[in-house]
Each structure stands twice: as structure tokens, then as C-alpha cells.
Coordinates of C-alpha atoms and ligand atoms in Angstrom, one line a residue:
X1 CA -5.5 -19.6 5.5
X2 CA -2.0 -18.0 6.0
X3 CA -0.5 -17.9 9.5
X4 CA 2.7 -16.0 10.1
X5 CA 4.1 -16.7 13.6
X6 CA 6.8 -14.7 15.3
X7 CA 9.1 -14.3 12.3
X8 CA 12.6 -12.9 13.0
X9 CA 15.2 -12.2 10.4
X10 CA 18.8 -11.2 11.0
X11 CA 20.9 -10.7 7.8
X12 CA 24.0 -10.2 9.9
X13 CA 24.1 -11.6 13.4
X14 CA 25.4 -8.4 15.1
X15 CA 23.0 -6.0 13.3
X16 CA 19.5 -5.0 14.3
X17 CA 17.0 -7.5 12.9
X18 CA 15.3 -6.8 9.5
X19 CA 12.2 -8.4 11.0
X20 CA 11.4 -8.8 14.7
X21 CA 8.4 -10.8 16.1
X22 CA 6.2 -10.5 13.0
X23 CA 2.9 -12.3 13.4
X24 CA -0.5 -12.1 11.6
X25 CA -3.1 -14.2 10.0
X26 CA -4.7 -13.7 6.6
X27 CA -8.0 -15.3 5.7
X28 CA -9.1 -16.4 2.2
X29 CA -10.2 -13.8 -0.3
X30 CA -8.8 -10.9 1.6
X31 CA -6.4 -8.1 0.5
X32 CA -3.7 -7.2 3.0
X33 CA -1.1 -4.5 2.6
X34 CA 2.2 -4.0 4.2
X35 CA 2.8 -0.3 4.6
X36 CA 6.0 1.3 5.8
X37 CA 9.0 3.4 4.8
X38 CA 12.0 2.3 2.8
X39 CA 14.1 -0.2 4.7
X40 CA 11.4 -1.1 7.2
X41 CA 11.5 -4.8 6.2
X42 CA 8.6 -5.0 3.7
X43 CA 10.4 -6.9 0.9
X44 CA 12.1 -9.2 3.4
X45 CA 8.7 -10.2 4.8
X46 CA 7.3 -10.9 1.4
X47 CA 10.3 -13.0 0.3
X48 CA 10.2 -15.0 3.5
X49 CA 6.5 -15.7 3.0
X50 CA 7.2 -16.7 -0.6
X51 CA 9.9 -19.2 0.7
X52 CA 12.7 -17.3 -1.1
X53 CA 14.5 -16.0 2.0
X54 CA 15.3 -18.1 5.1
X55 CA 13.9 -16.6 8.3
X56 CA 16.2 -16.7 11.3
X57 CA 13.3 -18.0 13.4
X58 CA 9.5 -18.3 13.2
X59 CA 6.9 -20.2 11.2
X60 CA 4.7 -19.8 8.2
X61 CA 1.7 -22.0 7.7
X62 CA -0.4 -22.2 4.6
X63 CA -3.7 -24.1 5.3
X64 CA -1.9 -25.6 8.3
X65 CA 1.2 -26.8 6.4
X66 CA 4.6 -25.3 7.1
X67 CA 6.2 -23.3 4.3
X68 CA 9.9 -24.3 4.0
X69 CA 12.7 -21.8 3.5
X70 CA 15.2 -22.0 0.7
X71 CA 17.7 -23.8 2.9
X72 CA 15.3 -26.6 3.5
X73 CA 14.2 -27.5 0.0
X74 CA 15.9 -28.2 -3.4
X75 CA 14.0 -25.5 -5.3
X76 CA 13.1 -22.4 -3.4
X77 CA 9.4 -21.2 -3.5
X78 CA 6.0 -22.8 -3.1
X79 CA 3.4 -23.9 -5.6
X80 CA 0.6 -22.2 -3.9
X81 CA 2.3 -18.8 -3.3
X82 CA 3.3 -16.6 -6.2
X83 CA 5.2 -13.4 -6.1
X84 CA 5.2 -10.6 -8.8
X85 CA 8.5 -8.7 -8.8
X86 CA 9.1 -5.2 -10.0
X87 CA 11.1 -6.4 -13.0
X88 CA 8.3 -8.7 -14.0
X89 CA 10.6 -11.5 -15.3
X90 CA 8.9 -11.9 -18.7
X91 CA 10.1 -13.2 -22.1
X92 CA 10.3 -10.0 -24.1
X93 CA 10.7 -11.5 -27.5
X94 CA 7.5 -13.6 -27.0
X95 CA 3.9 -12.4 -27.3
X96 CA 1.5 -11.9 -24.4
X97 CA -0.3 -15.1 -25.2
X98 CA 3.0 -17.1 -25.4
X99 CA 4.1 -15.7 -22.1
X100 CA 0.9 -16.7 -20.4
X101 CA 0.8 -20.1 -22.1
X102 CA 4.2 -20.8 -20.7
X103 CA 2.7 -21.0 -17.2
X104 CA -0.1 -23.3 -18.5
X105 CA 2.1 -26.0 -20.1
X106 CA 1.0 -28.6 -17.6
X107 CA -2.7 -28.5 -18.8
X108 CA -4.5 -30.2 -21.6
X109 CA -5.1 -28.0 -24.6
X110 CA -8.9 -27.4 -24.1
X111 CA -8.5 -26.3 -20.6
X112 CA -5.4 -24.2 -21.4
X113 CA -7.3 -22.3 -24.1
X114 CA -10.2 -21.7 -21.7
X115 CA -7.8 -20.6 -18.9
X116 CA -5.8 -18.3 -21.2
X117 CA -9.0 -16.5 -22.1
X118 CA -10.0 -16.1 -18.5
X119 CA -6.6 -14.7 -17.6
X120 CA -6.6 -12.3 -20.6
X121 CA -10.0 -11.1 -19.4
X122 CA -9.2 -10.8 -15.7
X123 CA -6.0 -9.0 -16.4
X124 CA -7.5 -6.6 -19.0
X125 CA -5.2 -8.0 -21.7
X126 CA -7.5 -9.1 -24.5
X127 CA -6.6 -6.3 -26.9
X128 CA -2.9 -7.0 -26.4
X129 CA -2.8 -10.8 -26.7
X130 CA -0.9 -10.9 -30.0
X131 CA 1.6 -8.2 -29.1
X132 CA 5.2 -8.8 -28.1
X133 CA 6.0 -8.0 -24.5
X134 CA 8.7 -5.5 -25.6
X135 CA 6.0 -3.4 -27.3
X136 CA 4.0 -3.0 -24.1
X137 CA 3.9 -0.2 -21.5
X138 CA 5.1 -0.9 -17.9
X139 CA 1.6 -1.2 -16.7
X140 CA 0.7 -3.7 -19.4
X141 CA 3.8 -5.8 -18.8
X142 CA 2.9 -5.9 -15.1
X143 CA -0.5 -7.3 -16.1
X144 CA 1.1 -10.1 -18.1
X145 CA 3.3 -10.9 -15.1
X146 CA 0.2 -11.0 -12.9
X147 CA -1.6 -13.2 -15.4
X148 CA 1.4 -15.6 -15.3
X149 CA 1.5 -15.6 -11.5
X150 CA -2.2 -16.4 -11.1
X151 CA -2.3 -18.9 -14.0
X152 CA -2.4 -21.9 -11.7
X153 CA -4.7 -20.3 -9.2
X154 CA -2.3 -19.9 -6.3
X155 CA -3.7 -19.5 -2.8
X156 CA -1.7 -16.4 -2.3
X157 CA -0.4 -13.7 -4.6
X158 CA 2.3 -11.4 -3.3
X159 CA 3.2 -8.1 -4.9
X160 CA 6.2 -5.9 -4.1
X161 CA 5.4 -2.2 -4.7
X162 CA 3.1 -2.9 -7.6
X163 CA 1.8 0.7 -7.8
X164 CA 5.2 2.4 -8.1
X165 CA 6.0 3.6 -11.6
X166 CA 2.4 3.4 -12.9
X167 CA 0.4 6.4 -14.2
X168 CA -3.0 7.1 -12.7
X169 CA -4.9 5.1 -15.3
X170 CA -2.7 2.0 -14.9
X171 CA -3.0 2.3 -11.1
X172 CA -6.8 2.2 -11.4
X173 CA -6.7 -0.9 -13.8
X174 CA -4.4 -2.6 -11.3
X175 CA -6.8 -2.0 -8.4
X176 CA -9.6 -3.5 -10.5
X177 CA -7.5 -6.5 -11.3
X178 CA -6.5 -7.2 -7.7
X179 CA -10.1 -6.9 -6.6
X180 CA -11.2 -9.3 -9.4
X181 CA -8.7 -11.9 -8.4
X182 CA -9.9 -11.9 -4.8
X183 CA -13.6 -11.8 -5.8
X184 CA -13.4 -14.5 -8.5
X185 CA -11.1 -17.0 -6.9
X186 CA -10.2 -18.4 -3.4
X187 CA -6.9 -16.4 -3.5
X188 CA -5.7 -13.8 -1.2
X189 CA -3.3 -10.9 -2.0
X190 CA -0.6 -9.3 0.1
X191 CA 0.9 -6.1 -1.5
X192 CA 3.6 -3.9 -0.3
X193 CA 3.4 -0.2 -0.7
X194 CA 4.6 3.1 0.6
X195 CA 1.7 5.0 -1.0
X196 CA -0.9 5.9 1.6
X197 CA -3.8 6.3 -0.9
X198 CA -3.3 2.9 -2.5
X199 CA -3.2 1.1 0.8
X200 CA -6.3 3.0 2.0
X201 CA -8.3 2.3 -1.2
X202 CA -7.5 -1.4 -1.6
X203 CA -6.7 -3.0 1.7
X204 CA -9.1 -5.1 3.8
X205 CA -6.4 -4.8 6.4
X206 CA -3.2 -2.7 6.6
X207 CA -0.1 -4.0 8.5
X208 CA 2.0 -1.0 9.5
X209 CA 5.7 -2.0 9.6
X210 CA 8.3 0.2 11.3
X211 CA 11.9 -1.0 11.7
X212 CA 11.0 -4.6 11.2
X213 CA 8.1 -4.7 13.7
X214 CA 4.3 -4.6 13.0
X215 CA 3.4 -1.6 15.1
X216 CA -0.3 -1.5 14.2
X217 CA -2.7 -3.5 12.0
X218 CA -6.4 -2.9 11.2
X219 CA -8.9 -1.7 8.7
X220 CA -8.0 1.5 6.9
X221 CA -10.5 3.7 8.8
X222 CA -9.3 2.6 12.2
X223 CA -5.6 3.2 11.3
X224 CA -6.4 6.6 9.9
X225 CA -8.6 7.8 12.8
X226 CA -6.9 5.9 15.7
X227 CA -3.2 5.7 14.9
X228 CA -1.1 4.3 17.7
X229 CA 1.6 6.9 17.4
X230 CA 2.5 10.2 15.7
X231 CA 4.8 8.4 13.3
X232 CA 1.9 6.2 12.1
X233 CA -0.4 9.2 11.9
X234 CA 2.1 11.0 9.8
X235 CA 2.3 8.2 7.3
X236 CA -1.2 9.2 6.0
X237 CA -1.2 13.0 6.1
X238 CA 0.7 15.9 7.6
X239 CA -0.2 16.2 11.3
X240 CA -0.8 19.7 12.7
X241 CA 0.0 20.3 16.3
X242 CA -1.9 23.0 18.2
X243 CA -1.1 24.3 21.7
X244 CA -4.1 26.3 22.8
X245 CA -4.3 27.7 26.3
X246 CA -1.7 25.1 27.4
X247 CA -3.6 22.1 25.8
X248 CA -2.0 20.2 23.0
X249 CA -4.0 18.6 20.2
X250 CA -3.1 16.9 17.0
X251 CA -5.2 17.3 13.8
X252 CA -5.3 16.1 10.2
X253 CA -5.6 18.9 7.8
X254 CA -9.2 18.2 6.9
X255 CA -10.3 18.7 10.5
X256 CA -9.3 22.3 10.5
X257 CA -11.8 24.9 9.3
X258 CA -11.0 28.5 8.6
X259 CA -13.4 31.4 8.1
X260 CA -13.5 35.1 8.3
X261 CA -16.1 34.8 11.0
X262 CA -15.6 35.8 14.6
X263 CA -16.9 32.9 16.7
X264 CA -14.1 30.3 16.6
X265 CA -11.2 29.3 18.8
X266 CA -8.2 30.8 17.2
X267 CA -7.3 34.1 15.6
X268 CA -4.6 34.3 13.0
X269 CA -3.0 36.2 10.1
X270 CA -2.0 34.7 6.8
X271 CA 1.7 35.3 6.1
X272 CA 2.2 33.0 3.1
X273 CA 0.7 30.2 1.0
X274 CA 1.6 27.2 -1.2
X275 CA -0.8 26.6 -4.1
X276 CA -1.6 22.9 -4.8
X277 CA -4.5 23.2 -7.2
X278 CA -7.1 21.3 -5.2
X279 CA -6.3 23.6 -2.3
X280 CA -3.7 25.9 -0.9
X281 CA -1.7 25.5 2.3
X282 CA -1.7 28.7 4.3
X283 CA 1.1 29.7 6.7
X284 CA -0.7 31.4 9.5
X285 CA 0.6 33.1 12.6
X286 CA -1.8 32.6 15.5
X287 CA -2.0 34.6 18.7
X288 CA -2.5 31.8 21.3
X289 CA 0.2 31.0 22.2
X290 CA 1.8 34.2 21.0
X291 CA 3.2 33.9 17.4
X292 CA 2.7 30.1 16.9
X293 CA 3.2 29.3 13.2
X294 CA 0.7 26.8 11.8
X295 CA 0.0 25.4 8.4
X296 CA -3.6 24.9 7.4
X297 CA -5.4 24.0 4.2
X298 CA -7.8 26.4 2.4
X299 CA -10.0 24.2 0.2
X300 CA -11.7 27.1 -1.5
X301 CA -8.4 28.9 -2.4
X302 CA -10.0 31.9 -0.8
X303 CA -7.4 33.6 1.4
X304 CA -4.3 35.6 0.7
X305 CA -1.4 37.1 2.5
X306 CA -2.3 39.5 5.4
X307 CA -5.9 38.2 5.7
X308 CA -7.1 37.9 9.2
X309 CA -8.8 34.6 9.8
X310 CA -10.4 32.4 12.4
X311 CA -9.6 28.8 12.8
X312 CA -11.9 26.1 14.3
X313 CA -10.6 22.7 15.2
X314 CA -12.8 19.6 14.9
X315 CA -12.1 15.8 15.4
X316 CA -8.7 15.8 17.1
X317 CA -6.6 12.7 16.8
X318 CA -6.6 10.6 20.1
X319 CA -4.2 12.2 22.6
X320 CA -2.5 8.8 23.3
X321 CA -0.5 9.3 20.1
X322 CA 1.6 11.9 22.0
X323 CA 4.5 9.8 23.2
Ligands
ADP401 P1 11.9 -2.5 2.4 O1 11.4 -3.4 1.4 O2 10.9 -2.1 3.4 O3 12.6 -1.2 1.8 P2 13.9 -4.5 3.0 O4 13.2 -5.7 3.5 O5 14.4 -4.5 1.6 O6 13.0 -3.2 3.3 O7 15.2 -4.3 4.0 C1 15.0 -4.3 5.4 C2 16.4 -4.2 6.0 O8 17.2 -5.3 5.7 C3 17.2 -3.0 5.5 O9 18.0 -2.5 6.6 C4 18.1 -3.6 4.5 O10 19.3 -2.9 4.3 C5 18.4 -5.0 5.0 N1 18.6 -6.0 4.0 C6 17.7 -6.3 3.0 N2 18.2 -7.3 2.2 C7 19.4 -7.6 2.7 C8 20.4 -8.5 2.3 N3 20.2 -9.4 1.3 N4 21.6 -8.6 3.0 C9 21.7 -7.8 4.1 N5 20.8 -6.8 4.5 C10 19.7 -6.8 3.8
MG402 MG1 11.3 -3.2 -0.7

């Protein structure tokens, strides 16, 4: 459905590019996420796909037709591609219904009423339909912005950091809405995020972006278990490095088990801890190699300073991540 081919973007000619050689293809009814740190090029990529920023080179095809950049058209943007920005761009002195109807002006009244009801339902807005936008919470405003964006059933919905600034309940509603959009229409969604849990929970495919390049893409479990590099591995959890008898291995916290038992690989002593509720992170000095400090999770909140423990390591990350 969407083909992105070898996109490059230089904001200044002499500077390093904001995007370099970005290519991917997105089928219908799929949710893709663009995941990377601040400044890695996520917003630039979204705006170029939306036709709002001119790429320096490269091509974007929607169902085989080229998307034109803002320098090539009179009005920037594309009918079939809608983007929801973080400031929502709503009419605050109008009601929810009025805001959504604004996007439905081209339709006849019967269809408009029907479509309005569908949008209120999909975006979990039925109980707020007569309220003014300025009376709504951030999460509710965002849902109105989404309803407007999908009013004309675009092929592609783009969302820039939709989960930031939402509380847990609003995040969960937003996940349901995004899944509904993709299940009930032919649309696909690309969202940008720097929250590892959101991209893991919602993405059919994650595109990892680092310094303007897509350095890995794949389904969540393949990226989590087979990251291409330490830097990608560290985007999803802390990575613990062990050097045991001269052999280096890298582990996610959940692959480390500690016990009071005597049969395991490593001996250590707890010298400190950070309590996190669900678990505590122990600072442990191990004796191979001598006096290595490691941090390991204790999911039962069982251990305390000075305890002697044994550590067993399961499921190391692939060694090729060690550059
Ligand atoms: P992200 O959304 O991942 O934080 P951006 O796409 O906003 O990243 O920015 C990528 C890079 O491009 C950054 O180095 C940023 O400073 C630069 N950049 C973004 N927008 C502009 C602009 N309008 N003019 C010049 N440089 C820009
Ligand atoms: Mg951004």
C-alpha cells in the first residue's frame, strides 16, 4: 500500500542528514511504529510521508501513485494521508460533534449523521458529544482529533508521539482505538514513539531509527530477542554485561535468576538495592572476575544488604550485538 524508497533529507546542505536512505513498505491494515531517541528523525519522516516536508531525494508511493512534496503542489498534504499532531488543532469553542462534523461537510446529511455516530463510537466519544472541546481532558481532545483525521477514511493515519502526556487509562483507550481503526477499515497506521512498552504492545512491525537511518525493522519479539546492536537492545531494557571466566555475555534483567542455593554459576554479595515496587534492583559484587559490580533484579523483593547469593544466567542475547 505505502512504499517509501530511499528517502534522504538534509535541512542544511553541510550538516549530517536528518534522514539517510530510509526505505520500507507498509501493507494495508497494519500498525507500524517508528521508534528512536529524540532527534533521530522520527517527526521528519512522518512529515515527509504526509507531504508536509520536502525530501531532498527519494520517493513515496501510495497505492502506486507518487506523493508530492509541498514544493510540488499548491496545498501541502494528501487526501488519503492524515496526520494527528500533538497540539490536536481543534476548535476549542465548538462541541465535539461540531468539530467532527467540520470534517464531514462534503457529505449529504443522512450519511454525515451515520458517519458521525460511527466516529463517536470508534473513538470512545459518545458520552462527550455535546461537550465543548475546552472542557475535555488531553486524552479526550486527542480522540476528537483522531475522529476528525479518520472522518474521510484515509488510507493512512500518521500519529506523532500520541502516547506522551497521557495517563495509563487514556493510553489503554488509545491503543483500543488504534486497533479498531485498523480492524474496521482498510487503513494503516504509523505512529512515532520513544516508549518501548507502547511500541511492543501495538506494533505489527517496529522500525528502529537511529541518526536518520533505519537500523533494524521487524516484529516486536524479533527486535527484543535478536537486536542488531547493543544500542538497539538498550532501547527496550537495561542490558547487563557479564564477564565470566573470560567469556562475555549480555542479558536482559529477566534472564537473570538469583537464589540462595549453591548450584549456580556465580557467587555474589548484595551491597545495595533500589526498591521499585514490582521488584528491587540489587547491586551485587561477584567474585568472577574479582569484584565485578552487577545490577540484577529481585522479583520477590527477598534479598537485603550483605546477603550472599548465587546467580544463574539464562537466554543470553546474541553475541553479534557486541560491536
Ligand atoms: P525526532 O522527531 O526523532 O525527535 P526530528 O525529525 O524532529 O527528530 O529531527 C531530526 C533532526 O533534524 C534533528 O537533528 C533536528 O534538529 C533536525 N531538524 C528537524 N526539523 C528541522 C528544521 N525545520 N530545520 C532544521 N533542522 C531540523
Ligand atoms: Mg519528534
